[in-house]
Amino acid sequence: MKRVMIVTGGGDCPGLNAVIRAVVNRASQEKDWEVVGSIEAFNGILREPTEIVVLDEAAVRGIHYQGGTILQTTNKGGPFEWPVKQKDGSWTTVDRSDEMIRKIGYLGIDAVINIDGDGSQRISQALYEKGLNIVGVPKTIDNDLSATDSTFGFQTAVQIATEAVDKLVTTAASHNRVQILEVMGRDAGWIALNAAVAGGAEICLLPEFPYNINNVMEKIESRFRKGRGFINIVISEGARNVNGDCVARESNEVGYRNRMLSGVGFQLEKELISAGCEHSIRTTVLGHLQRGGVPIAYDRVLASQFGVKAFELVLEEKFGTMVSYRHPNITYVTLQEAISTPNLVTYDTALMKTARGLGICFGM
Ligand code: F6P
């Protein structure tokens, strides 16, 4: 009997369960394969006692439309940065990658499928270089991986953000307000850009293009006549003023890899008031609502395609690769290629041209 282990790591993302189900259903068509899952990313395999579960068809039945991940996840720690409490109460991290690879071997696990974002596909690459048979599946609501046309979960996040814009438009119009919506998007503004176009926002501020507050003010004033009017602004959490840095705070969670972004919408509100904006302003931070709940059909389909392909890459022993969607095909790239270039919004991206054509202001 051969064994493949699924790992879900990083932030959760709508469609993770559909990938898990697809791997299991595809593997069940091969006589000699068993699928197991590590609980909470690689932590399940690193913990004593080990937390590994068998995933058969019964275990994954009907999970394709459920949000989250039945295997749980984390964006802290991992094999290269395992948190250890020291005698004085402080924390340090140790590299347990070699031990983990040995343990995977003892447990008779022949290959690993790591469903994760860009940061953790770096972990996949490092483990592959140490000899682990690993295949990556791209996962991020931010859609910031350039080695695939799209990642599952992104369209669901765009849908949720667009529904929020739709709701805020009616309240902004009723109150003659400036309505700010902060959405996720650490380095890449794809969610904000898509939601702004789909929801008809007038201003869209992205991490890729630091904004000038005077340009934002000018657009706002062009929408108000004799104090009446309204305007909707969609801003990515990673956006920043030309004169400033991102709004972020350090996390006190041990081994957390990112700076915690949130609050740029409220900062923008303050900047507008300082710049002389006299209209009523309200800010909404959409936050983790964008990652939860039922994946839309598009993401379930893409996730299912990724899961089937990931298992087939294992069968073909194409390790050190990541599944990729290149319209109309589901294919693969090397992990090295997958992590080399982020997918950022550029000035000449087709959707930016459309957005500029629609008159959306980017504060540039
Ligand atoms: O990478 C996806 C993402 O949704 C980012 O946009 C966001 O900054 C981050 O995850 C937040 O993750 P968490 O709150 O789970 O640490």
mmCIF file of C-alpha atoms and ligand atoms in Angstrom:
data_model
loop_
_atom_site.group_PDB
_atom_site.id
_atom_site.type_symbol
_atom_site.label_atom_id
_atom_site.label_comp_id
_atom_site.label_asym_id
_atom_site.label_seq_id
_atom_site.Cartn_x
_atom_site.Cartn_y
_atom_site.Cartn_z
ATOM 1 C CA MET A 1 0.000 0.000 0.000
ATOM 2 C CA LYS A 2 1.314 3.463 -0.937
ATOM 3 C CA ARG A 3 0.455 6.519 1.078
ATOM 4 C CA VAL A 4 0.087 10.215 0.234
ATOM 5 C CA MET A 5 -0.316 12.850 2.945
ATOM 6 C CA ILE A 6 -2.312 16.070 2.442
ATOM 7 C CA VAL A 7 -1.316 19.230 4.291
ATOM 8 C CA THR A 8 -3.326 22.478 4.324
ATOM 9 C CA GLY A 9 -1.269 25.453 5.514
ATOM 10 C CA GLY A 10 -1.385 29.252 5.710
ATOM 11 C CA GLY A 11 -4.613 31.240 5.877
ATOM 12 C CA ASP A 12 -7.777 29.285 5.150
ATOM 13 C CA CYS A 13 -9.371 29.799 1.768
ATOM 14 C CA PRO A 14 -12.738 28.794 0.251
ATOM 15 C CA GLY A 15 -12.218 25.600 -1.760
ATOM 16 C CA LEU A 16 -9.655 23.827 0.440
ATOM 17 C CA ASN A 17 -12.105 21.031 1.223
ATOM 18 C CA ALA A 18 -12.927 20.590 -2.458
ATOM 19 C CA VAL A 19 -9.210 20.003 -3.143
ATOM 20 C CA ILE A 20 -8.989 17.443 -0.320
ATOM 21 C CA ARG A 21 -12.057 15.594 -1.609
ATOM 22 C CA ALA A 22 -10.733 15.591 -5.172
ATOM 23 C CA VAL A 23 -7.375 14.085 -4.117
ATOM 24 C CA VAL A 24 -9.147 11.357 -2.133
ATOM 25 C CA ASN A 25 -11.691 10.534 -4.844
ATOM 26 C CA ARG A 26 -8.994 10.356 -7.509
ATOM 27 C CA ALA A 27 -6.713 8.230 -5.300
ATOM 28 C CA SER A 28 -9.542 5.822 -4.503
ATOM 29 C CA GLN A 29 -9.564 4.841 -8.177
ATOM 30 C CA GLU A 30 -6.052 3.422 -7.743
ATOM 31 C CA LYS A 31 -5.983 0.054 -5.980
ATOM 32 C CA ASP A 32 -2.896 0.537 -3.881
ATOM 33 C CA TRP A 33 -3.107 4.100 -2.523
ATOM 34 C CA GLU A 34 -4.198 5.416 0.853
ATOM 35 C CA VAL A 35 -4.622 9.133 1.633
ATOM 36 C CA VAL A 36 -3.890 10.590 5.048
ATOM 37 C CA GLY A 37 -4.050 14.174 6.319
ATOM 38 C CA SER A 38 -1.817 16.011 8.769
ATOM 39 C CA ILE A 39 -3.831 18.069 11.254
ATOM 40 C CA GLU A 40 -3.024 21.815 11.328
ATOM 41 C CA ALA A 41 -0.541 22.014 8.468
ATOM 42 C CA PHE A 42 2.754 20.204 9.198
ATOM 43 C CA ASN A 43 2.104 20.412 12.941
ATOM 44 C CA GLY A 44 0.215 17.107 12.893
ATOM 45 C CA ILE A 45 3.244 15.212 11.700
ATOM 46 C CA LEU A 46 5.628 17.128 13.956
ATOM 47 C CA ARG A 47 3.628 16.654 17.163
ATOM 48 C CA GLU A 48 3.990 13.772 19.597
ATOM 49 C CA PRO A 49 1.731 11.864 19.468
ATOM 50 C CA THR A 50 1.402 12.373 15.744
ATOM 51 C CA GLU A 51 -1.931 13.793 14.561
ATOM 52 C CA ILE A 52 -2.584 12.108 11.239
ATOM 53 C CA VAL A 53 -6.016 11.045 10.005
ATOM 54 C CA VAL A 54 -7.000 8.581 7.296
ATOM 55 C CA LEU A 55 -8.987 10.234 4.518
ATOM 56 C CA ASP A 56 -11.218 7.834 2.649
ATOM 57 C CA GLU A 57 -14.251 8.517 0.470
ATOM 58 C CA ALA A 58 -16.573 8.468 3.481
ATOM 59 C CA ALA A 59 -14.441 11.054 5.292
ATOM 60 C CA VAL A 60 -14.649 13.548 2.425
ATOM 61 C CA ARG A 61 -18.205 12.913 1.235
ATOM 62 C CA GLY A 62 -20.073 16.198 0.700
ATOM 63 C CA ILE A 63 -17.288 18.486 1.916
ATOM 64 C CA HIS A 64 -16.716 20.215 -1.460
ATOM 65 C CA TYR A 65 -19.035 23.105 -0.595
ATOM 66 C CA GLN A 66 -17.897 23.573 2.988
ATOM 67 C CA GLY A 67 -15.675 26.528 3.837
ATOM 68 C CA GLY A 68 -12.484 26.210 5.881
ATOM 69 C CA THR A 69 -10.493 22.983 5.941
ATOM 70 C CA ILE A 70 -11.403 19.735 7.667
ATOM 71 C CA LEU A 71 -7.656 19.306 8.320
ATOM 72 C CA GLN A 72 -7.338 22.704 10.034
ATOM 73 C CA THR A 73 -4.515 25.079 9.228
ATOM 74 C CA THR A 74 -2.024 27.548 10.664
ATOM 75 C CA ASN A 75 0.202 30.328 9.423
ATOM 76 C CA LYS A 76 2.576 30.002 12.355
ATOM 77 C CA GLY A 77 5.641 27.872 12.886
ATOM 78 C CA GLY A 78 6.261 24.897 10.627
ATOM 79 C CA PRO A 79 9.138 22.451 10.152
ATOM 80 C CA PHE A 80 11.809 25.119 9.731
ATOM 81 C CA GLU A 81 10.590 27.372 12.570
ATOM 82 C CA TRP A 82 9.129 25.104 15.235
ATOM 83 C CA PRO A 83 8.393 27.235 18.328
ATOM 84 C CA VAL A 84 10.058 26.118 21.560
ATOM 85 C CA LYS A 85 9.569 27.731 24.970
ATOM 86 C CA GLN A 86 12.841 28.351 26.792
ATOM 87 C CA LYS A 87 13.507 28.056 30.518
ATOM 88 C CA ASP A 88 13.191 31.834 31.018
ATOM 89 C CA GLY A 89 9.715 31.770 29.450
ATOM 90 C CA SER A 90 10.776 33.348 26.141
ATOM 91 C CA TRP A 91 10.259 31.586 22.812
ATOM 92 C CA THR A 92 12.713 30.536 20.162
ATOM 93 C CA THR A 93 12.339 28.476 16.999
ATOM 94 C CA VAL A 94 14.212 25.359 15.885
ATOM 95 C CA ASP A 95 14.614 23.658 12.526
ATOM 96 C CA ARG A 96 12.911 20.233 12.660
ATOM 97 C CA SER A 97 12.752 19.677 8.915
ATOM 98 C CA ASP A 98 15.198 16.718 8.806
ATOM 99 C CA GLU A 99 13.451 15.007 11.704
ATOM 100 C CA MET A 100 10.074 15.556 10.002
ATOM 101 C CA ILE A 101 11.256 14.069 6.707
ATOM 102 C CA ARG A 102 12.578 11.008 8.604
ATOM 103 C CA LYS A 103 9.260 10.662 10.434
ATOM 104 C CA ILE A 104 7.321 10.855 7.155
ATOM 105 C CA GLY A 105 9.514 7.965 5.950
ATOM 106 C CA TYR A 106 8.956 5.816 9.094
ATOM 107 C CA LEU A 107 5.211 6.304 8.736
ATOM 108 C CA GLY A 108 5.349 4.847 5.234
ATOM 109 C CA ILE A 109 4.258 8.105 3.584
ATOM 110 C CA ASP A 110 5.527 8.141 0.011
ATOM 111 C CA ALA A 111 4.525 11.661 -0.993
ATOM 112 C CA VAL A 112 3.075 14.910 0.353
ATOM 113 C CA ILE A 113 0.575 17.273 -1.281
ATOM 114 C CA ASN A 114 0.943 20.737 0.269
ATOM 115 C CA ILE A 115 -2.025 23.046 -0.368
ATOM 116 C CA ASP A 116 -0.695 26.458 0.528
ATOM 117 C CA GLY A 117 0.114 30.027 -0.477
ATOM 118 C CA ASP A 118 3.325 31.569 -1.766
ATOM 119 C CA GLY A 119 5.104 31.714 1.606
ATOM 120 C CA SER A 120 4.585 28.066 2.270
ATOM 121 C CA GLN A 121 5.314 26.881 -1.242
ATOM 122 C CA ARG A 122 8.781 28.172 -0.284
ATOM 123 C CA ILE A 123 8.646 25.609 2.528
ATOM 124 C CA SER A 124 7.636 22.977 -0.072
ATOM 125 C CA GLN A 125 10.643 23.897 -2.216
ATOM 126 C CA ALA A 126 13.023 23.748 0.763
ATOM 127 C CA LEU A 127 11.637 20.324 1.769
ATOM 128 C CA TYR A 128 11.934 19.101 -1.816
ATOM 129 C CA GLU A 129 15.585 20.186 -1.861
ATOM 130 C CA LYS A 130 16.053 18.028 1.246
ATOM 131 C CA GLY A 131 14.661 15.016 -0.588
ATOM 132 C CA LEU A 132 10.928 15.018 0.260
ATOM 133 C CA ASN A 133 8.555 13.865 -2.502
ATOM 134 C CA ILE A 134 6.253 16.885 -2.542
ATOM 135 C CA VAL A 135 3.711 18.477 -4.866
ATOM 136 C CA GLY A 136 2.215 21.928 -4.222
ATOM 137 C CA VAL A 137 -1.304 23.191 -4.816
ATOM 138 C CA PRO A 138 -1.624 26.998 -5.017
ATOM 139 C CA LYS A 139 -4.007 28.510 -2.494
ATOM 140 C CA THR A 140 -4.554 32.191 -1.796
ATOM 141 C CA ILE A 141 -7.536 34.509 -1.840
ATOM 142 C CA ASP A 142 -5.119 37.306 -2.812
ATOM 143 C CA ASN A 143 -4.368 35.632 -6.197
ATOM 144 C CA ASP A 144 -0.764 36.768 -5.868
ATOM 145 C CA LEU A 145 0.971 33.806 -7.538
ATOM 146 C CA SER A 146 2.057 34.435 -11.127
ATOM 147 C CA ALA A 147 2.719 30.781 -12.000
ATOM 148 C CA THR A 148 -1.028 30.120 -12.273
ATOM 149 C CA ASP A 149 -3.751 32.124 -14.043
ATOM 150 C CA SER A 150 -5.869 31.941 -10.918
ATOM 151 C CA THR A 151 -5.969 30.431 -7.448
ATOM 152 C CA PHE A 152 -9.120 28.916 -5.940
ATOM 153 C CA GLY A 153 -10.796 31.026 -3.267
ATOM 154 C CA PHE A 154 -10.026 34.290 -5.035
ATOM 155 C CA GLN A 155 -13.318 34.515 -6.930
ATOM 156 C CA THR A 156 -15.284 33.763 -3.765
ATOM 157 C CA ALA A 157 -13.443 36.584 -1.985
ATOM 158 C CA VAL A 158 -14.189 38.919 -4.912
ATOM 159 C CA GLN A 159 -17.858 37.938 -4.759
ATOM 160 C CA ILE A 160 -18.034 38.673 -1.024
ATOM 161 C CA ALA A 161 -16.227 42.013 -1.463
ATOM 162 C CA THR A 162 -18.515 42.970 -4.366
ATOM 163 C CA GLU A 163 -21.625 42.181 -2.340
ATOM 164 C CA ALA A 164 -20.225 44.472 0.375
ATOM 165 C CA VAL A 165 -19.703 47.294 -2.160
ATOM 166 C CA ASP A 166 -23.275 46.803 -3.437
ATOM 167 C CA LYS A 167 -24.632 47.208 0.073
ATOM 168 C CA LEU A 168 -22.436 50.189 0.873
ATOM 169 C CA VAL A 169 -23.437 52.002 -2.339
ATOM 170 C CA THR A 170 -27.060 52.212 -1.232
ATOM 171 C CA THR A 171 -26.216 53.434 2.258
ATOM 172 C CA ALA A 172 -23.679 55.956 0.862
ATOM 173 C CA ALA A 173 -26.291 57.291 -1.574
ATOM 174 C CA SER A 174 -28.918 57.569 1.146
ATOM 175 C CA HIS A 175 -26.635 59.546 3.450
ATOM 176 C CA ASN A 176 -24.605 61.595 0.927
ATOM 177 C CA ARG A 177 -21.503 59.917 2.311
ATOM 178 C CA VAL A 178 -17.950 58.955 1.533
ATOM 179 C CA GLN A 179 -18.022 55.221 2.180
ATOM 180 C CA ILE A 180 -14.712 53.396 2.539
ATOM 181 C CA LEU A 181 -14.435 49.604 2.262
ATOM 182 C CA GLU A 182 -11.147 47.963 3.286
ATOM 183 C CA VAL A 183 -10.609 44.538 1.735
ATOM 184 C CA MET A 184 -7.802 41.957 1.954
ATOM 185 C CA GLY A 185 -4.804 42.133 -0.331
ATOM 186 C CA ARG A 186 -1.419 42.236 1.337
ATOM 187 C CA ASP A 187 0.881 42.897 -1.636
ATOM 188 C CA ALA A 188 -1.548 42.437 -4.516
ATOM 189 C CA GLY A 189 -4.703 44.493 -5.017
ATOM 190 C CA TRP A 190 -6.663 42.008 -7.135
ATOM 191 C CA ILE A 191 -9.601 41.677 -4.740
ATOM 192 C CA ALA A 192 -9.990 45.463 -4.448
ATOM 193 C CA LEU A 193 -9.620 46.050 -8.188
ATOM 194 C CA ASN A 194 -12.176 43.390 -9.137
ATOM 195 C CA ALA A 195 -14.652 44.467 -6.455
ATOM 196 C CA ALA A 196 -14.306 48.125 -7.459
ATOM 197 C CA VAL A 197 -15.051 47.336 -11.101
ATOM 198 C CA ALA A 198 -17.870 44.886 -10.319
ATOM 199 C CA GLY A 199 -19.422 47.073 -7.623
ATOM 200 C CA GLY A 200 -19.041 50.392 -9.455
ATOM 201 C CA ALA A 201 -16.797 52.110 -6.894
ATOM 202 C CA GLU A 202 -15.331 55.446 -7.928
ATOM 203 C CA ILE A 203 -11.990 55.181 -6.121
ATOM 204 C CA CYS A 204 -9.770 52.131 -5.704
ATOM 205 C CA LEU A 205 -6.511 52.238 -3.736
ATOM 206 C CA LEU A 206 -4.052 49.378 -4.177
ATOM 207 C CA PRO A 207 -0.754 48.246 -2.599
ATOM 208 C CA GLU A 208 0.946 48.524 -5.984
ATOM 209 C CA PHE A 209 0.226 52.264 -6.427
ATOM 210 C CA PRO A 210 0.786 54.506 -3.373
ATOM 211 C CA TYR A 211 -1.923 57.177 -3.406
ATOM 212 C CA ASN A 212 -1.706 60.945 -3.253
ATOM 213 C CA ILE A 213 -4.428 62.217 -0.927
ATOM 214 C CA ASN A 214 -4.929 65.370 -3.035
ATOM 215 C CA ASN A 215 -5.890 63.238 -6.039
ATOM 216 C CA VAL A 216 -8.324 61.276 -3.877
ATOM 217 C CA MET A 217 -9.841 64.546 -2.588
ATOM 218 C CA GLU A 218 -10.211 65.903 -6.109
ATOM 219 C CA LYS A 219 -12.191 62.843 -7.191
ATOM 220 C CA ILE A 220 -14.396 63.054 -4.112
ATOM 221 C CA GLU A 221 -15.213 66.714 -4.676
ATOM 222 C CA SER A 222 -16.059 66.025 -8.335
ATOM 223 C CA ARG A 223 -18.882 63.785 -7.053
ATOM 224 C CA PHE A 224 -20.447 66.296 -4.678
ATOM 225 C CA ARG A 225 -22.457 69.335 -5.759
ATOM 226 C CA LYS A 226 -23.681 71.770 -3.076
ATOM 227 C CA GLY A 227 -22.825 69.198 -0.402
ATOM 228 C CA ARG A 228 -24.881 66.428 -2.019
ATOM 229 C CA GLY A 229 -23.525 63.311 -3.637
ATOM 230 C CA PHE A 230 -21.813 60.130 -2.552
ATOM 231 C CA ILE A 231 -18.722 58.147 -3.313
ATOM 232 C CA ASN A 232 -17.517 54.609 -2.693
ATOM 233 C CA ILE A 233 -13.860 53.829 -2.109
ATOM 234 C CA VAL A 234 -12.402 50.307 -2.093
ATOM 235 C CA ILE A 235 -8.972 50.107 -0.475
ATOM 236 C CA SER A 236 -6.655 47.089 -0.099
ATOM 237 C CA GLU A 237 -5.312 46.414 3.387
ATOM 238 C CA GLY A 238 -1.764 46.761 1.978
ATOM 239 C CA ALA A 239 -2.342 50.174 0.322
ATOM 240 C CA ARG A 240 -0.381 53.200 1.500
ATOM 241 C CA ASN A 241 -0.104 56.941 1.102
ATOM 242 C CA VAL A 242 2.868 58.120 -1.037
ATOM 243 C CA ASN A 243 4.211 59.718 2.147
ATOM 244 C CA GLY A 244 3.730 56.757 4.455
ATOM 245 C CA ASP A 245 4.011 53.086 5.170
ATOM 246 C CA CYS A 246 1.363 50.334 5.371
ATOM 247 C CA VAL A 247 -0.839 50.271 8.461
ATOM 248 C CA ALA A 248 0.426 47.170 10.254
ATOM 249 C CA ARG A 249 1.195 45.852 13.691
ATOM 250 C CA GLU A 250 3.472 43.104 14.866
ATOM 251 C CA SER A 251 1.714 39.959 16.028
ATOM 252 C CA ASN A 252 2.416 38.597 19.492
ATOM 253 C CA GLU A 253 1.685 35.053 18.258
ATOM 254 C CA VAL A 254 4.859 32.954 18.406
ATOM 255 C CA GLY A 255 6.191 32.022 14.972
ATOM 256 C CA TYR A 256 3.621 34.138 13.060
ATOM 257 C CA ARG A 257 5.206 34.954 9.740
ATOM 258 C CA ASN A 258 3.413 38.150 8.655
ATOM 259 C CA ARG A 259 2.889 41.650 9.923
ATOM 260 C CA MET A 260 -0.823 42.035 10.702
ATOM 261 C CA LEU A 261 -2.375 44.452 8.231
ATOM 262 C CA SER A 262 -5.624 46.194 9.050
ATOM 263 C CA GLY A 263 -6.772 49.750 9.560
ATOM 264 C CA VAL A 264 -5.672 51.569 6.419
ATOM 265 C CA GLY A 265 -9.348 52.446 5.790
ATOM 266 C CA PHE A 266 -9.520 54.314 9.104
ATOM 267 C CA GLN A 267 -6.192 55.992 8.354
ATOM 268 C CA LEU A 268 -7.560 57.146 5.004
ATOM 269 C CA GLU A 269 -10.598 58.549 6.819
ATOM 270 C CA LYS A 270 -8.273 60.628 9.057
ATOM 271 C CA GLU A 271 -6.175 61.760 6.089
ATOM 272 C CA LEU A 272 -9.299 62.943 4.246
ATOM 273 C CA ILE A 273 -10.452 64.963 7.257
ATOM 274 C CA SER A 274 -6.969 66.525 7.587
ATOM 275 C CA ALA A 275 -7.058 67.356 3.879
ATOM 276 C CA GLY A 276 -10.298 69.303 4.419
ATOM 277 C CA CYS A 277 -12.995 66.783 3.536
ATOM 278 C CA GLU A 278 -16.221 68.002 5.161
ATOM 279 C CA HIS A 279 -18.489 65.197 3.988
ATOM 280 C CA SER A 280 -19.654 62.496 6.300
ATOM 281 C CA ILE A 281 -17.276 59.476 6.096
ATOM 282 C CA ARG A 282 -17.777 55.892 7.254
ATOM 283 C CA THR A 283 -15.357 52.978 7.064
ATOM 284 C CA THR A 284 -15.986 49.232 6.964
ATOM 285 C CA VAL A 285 -13.239 46.610 7.302
ATOM 286 C CA LEU A 286 -14.369 43.391 5.619
ATOM 287 C CA GLY A 287 -11.535 41.279 7.084
ATOM 288 C CA HIS A 288 -11.865 37.538 7.464
ATOM 289 C CA LEU A 289 -15.433 37.471 6.148
ATOM 290 C CA GLN A 290 -13.675 37.235 2.778
ATOM 291 C CA ARG A 291 -12.127 33.902 3.657
ATOM 292 C CA GLY A 292 -15.063 32.162 5.287
ATOM 293 C CA GLY A 293 -18.173 30.385 4.113
ATOM 294 C CA VAL A 294 -19.240 28.497 1.040
ATOM 295 C CA PRO A 295 -16.960 28.657 -2.034
ATOM 296 C CA ILE A 296 -18.710 29.788 -5.216
ATOM 297 C CA ALA A 297 -19.045 27.230 -8.032
ATOM 298 C CA TYR A 298 -16.015 28.567 -9.946
ATOM 299 C CA ASP A 299 -13.729 27.956 -6.973
ATOM 300 C CA ARG A 300 -15.146 24.490 -6.299
ATOM 301 C CA VAL A 301 -14.480 23.555 -9.922
ATOM 302 C CA LEU A 302 -10.924 24.952 -9.916
ATOM 303 C CA ALA A 303 -10.200 23.349 -6.530
ATOM 304 C CA SER A 304 -11.463 19.983 -7.801
ATOM 305 C CA GLN A 305 -9.312 20.279 -10.908
ATOM 306 C CA PHE A 306 -6.276 21.099 -8.760
ATOM 307 C CA GLY A 307 -6.907 18.139 -6.428
ATOM 308 C CA VAL A 308 -7.212 15.580 -9.219
ATOM 309 C CA LYS A 309 -4.125 16.949 -10.968
ATOM 310 C CA ALA A 310 -2.088 17.003 -7.739
ATOM 311 C CA PHE A 311 -2.698 13.301 -7.174
ATOM 312 C CA GLU A 312 -1.863 12.544 -10.806
ATOM 313 C CA LEU A 313 1.443 14.407 -10.416
ATOM 314 C CA VAL A 314 2.158 12.156 -7.421
ATOM 315 C CA LEU A 315 1.347 9.057 -9.523
ATOM 316 C CA GLU A 316 3.684 10.332 -12.246
ATOM 317 C CA GLU A 317 6.330 11.103 -9.588
ATOM 318 C CA LYS A 318 6.583 14.708 -10.774
ATOM 319 C CA PHE A 319 7.837 15.964 -7.429
ATOM 320 C CA GLY A 320 9.069 19.485 -6.753
ATOM 321 C CA THR A 321 6.198 20.839 -8.826
ATOM 322 C CA MET A 322 3.054 22.881 -8.216
ATOM 323 C CA VAL A 323 -0.270 22.473 -9.964
ATOM 324 C CA SER A 324 -1.099 25.443 -12.194
ATOM 325 C CA TYR A 325 -4.043 26.676 -14.222
ATOM 326 C CA ARG A 326 -3.077 27.973 -17.647
ATOM 327 C CA HIS A 327 -6.287 28.543 -19.533
ATOM 328 C CA PRO A 328 -7.752 26.170 -20.667
ATOM 329 C CA ASN A 329 -5.420 23.571 -19.157
ATOM 330 C CA ILE A 330 -4.576 22.344 -15.688
ATOM 331 C CA THR A 331 -0.856 21.828 -15.831
ATOM 332 C CA TYR A 332 2.155 22.211 -13.517
ATOM 333 C CA VAL A 333 5.257 24.323 -12.962
ATOM 334 C CA THR A 334 8.350 23.717 -10.858
ATOM 335 C CA LEU A 335 8.077 24.959 -7.268
ATOM 336 C CA GLN A 336 11.086 27.144 -8.019
ATOM 337 C CA GLU A 337 9.139 28.859 -10.809
ATOM 338 C CA ALA A 338 6.033 29.039 -8.628
ATOM 339 C CA ILE A 339 7.722 31.111 -5.939
ATOM 340 C CA SER A 340 9.905 33.273 -8.166
ATOM 341 C CA THR A 341 7.582 36.125 -9.239
ATOM 342 C CA PRO A 342 4.525 37.459 -7.429
ATOM 343 C CA ASN A 343 1.383 38.286 -9.386
ATOM 344 C CA LEU A 344 0.909 42.012 -8.832
ATOM 345 C CA VAL A 345 -1.435 44.497 -10.491
ATOM 346 C CA THR A 346 0.492 46.528 -13.071
ATOM 347 C CA TYR A 347 -0.565 49.815 -14.635
ATOM 348 C CA ASP A 348 -1.142 48.134 -17.996
ATOM 349 C CA THR A 349 -2.929 45.019 -16.709
ATOM 350 C CA ALA A 350 -6.068 44.531 -18.847
ATOM 351 C CA LEU A 351 -8.404 45.078 -15.893
ATOM 352 C CA MET A 352 -6.558 48.278 -14.919
ATOM 353 C CA LYS A 353 -7.143 49.581 -18.449
ATOM 354 C CA THR A 354 -10.837 48.767 -18.058
ATOM 355 C CA ALA A 355 -10.948 50.415 -14.639
ATOM 356 C CA ARG A 356 -9.258 53.555 -15.940
ATOM 357 C CA GLY A 357 -11.663 53.515 -18.879
ATOM 358 C CA LEU A 358 -14.530 53.458 -16.395
ATOM 359 C CA GLY A 359 -13.081 56.553 -14.731
ATOM 360 C CA ILE A 360 -12.040 54.832 -11.491
ATOM 361 C CA CYS A 361 -9.471 56.941 -9.634
ATOM 362 C CA PHE A 362 -6.395 55.178 -8.190
ATOM 363 C CA GLY A 363 -5.082 58.209 -6.347
ATOM 364 C CA MET A 364 -2.078 58.402 -8.681
HETATM 365 O O1 F6P B 1 -2.702 35.942 2.424
HETATM 366 C C1 F6P B 1 -4.060 36.029 2.494
HETATM 367 C C2 F6P B 1 -4.490 36.951 3.573
HETATM 368 O O2 F6P B 1 -5.855 36.886 3.477
HETATM 369 C C3 F6P B 1 -3.964 38.380 3.493
HETATM 370 O O3 F6P B 1 -4.662 39.192 2.593
HETATM 371 C C4 F6P B 1 -4.077 38.828 4.913
HETATM 372 O O4 F6P B 1 -3.215 39.895 5.211
HETATM 373 C C5 F6P B 1 -3.691 37.591 5.647
HETATM 374 O O5 F6P B 1 -4.124 36.512 4.870
HETATM 375 C C6 F6P B 1 -4.242 37.548 7.049
HETATM 376 O O6 F6P B 1 -4.119 36.270 7.589
HETATM 377 P P1 F6P B 1 -4.379 35.875 9.112
HETATM 378 O O7 F6P B 1 -5.225 36.910 9.739
HETATM 379 O O8 F6P B 1 -4.994 34.537 9.073
HETATM 380 O O9 F6P B 1 -3.029 35.811 9.724
#
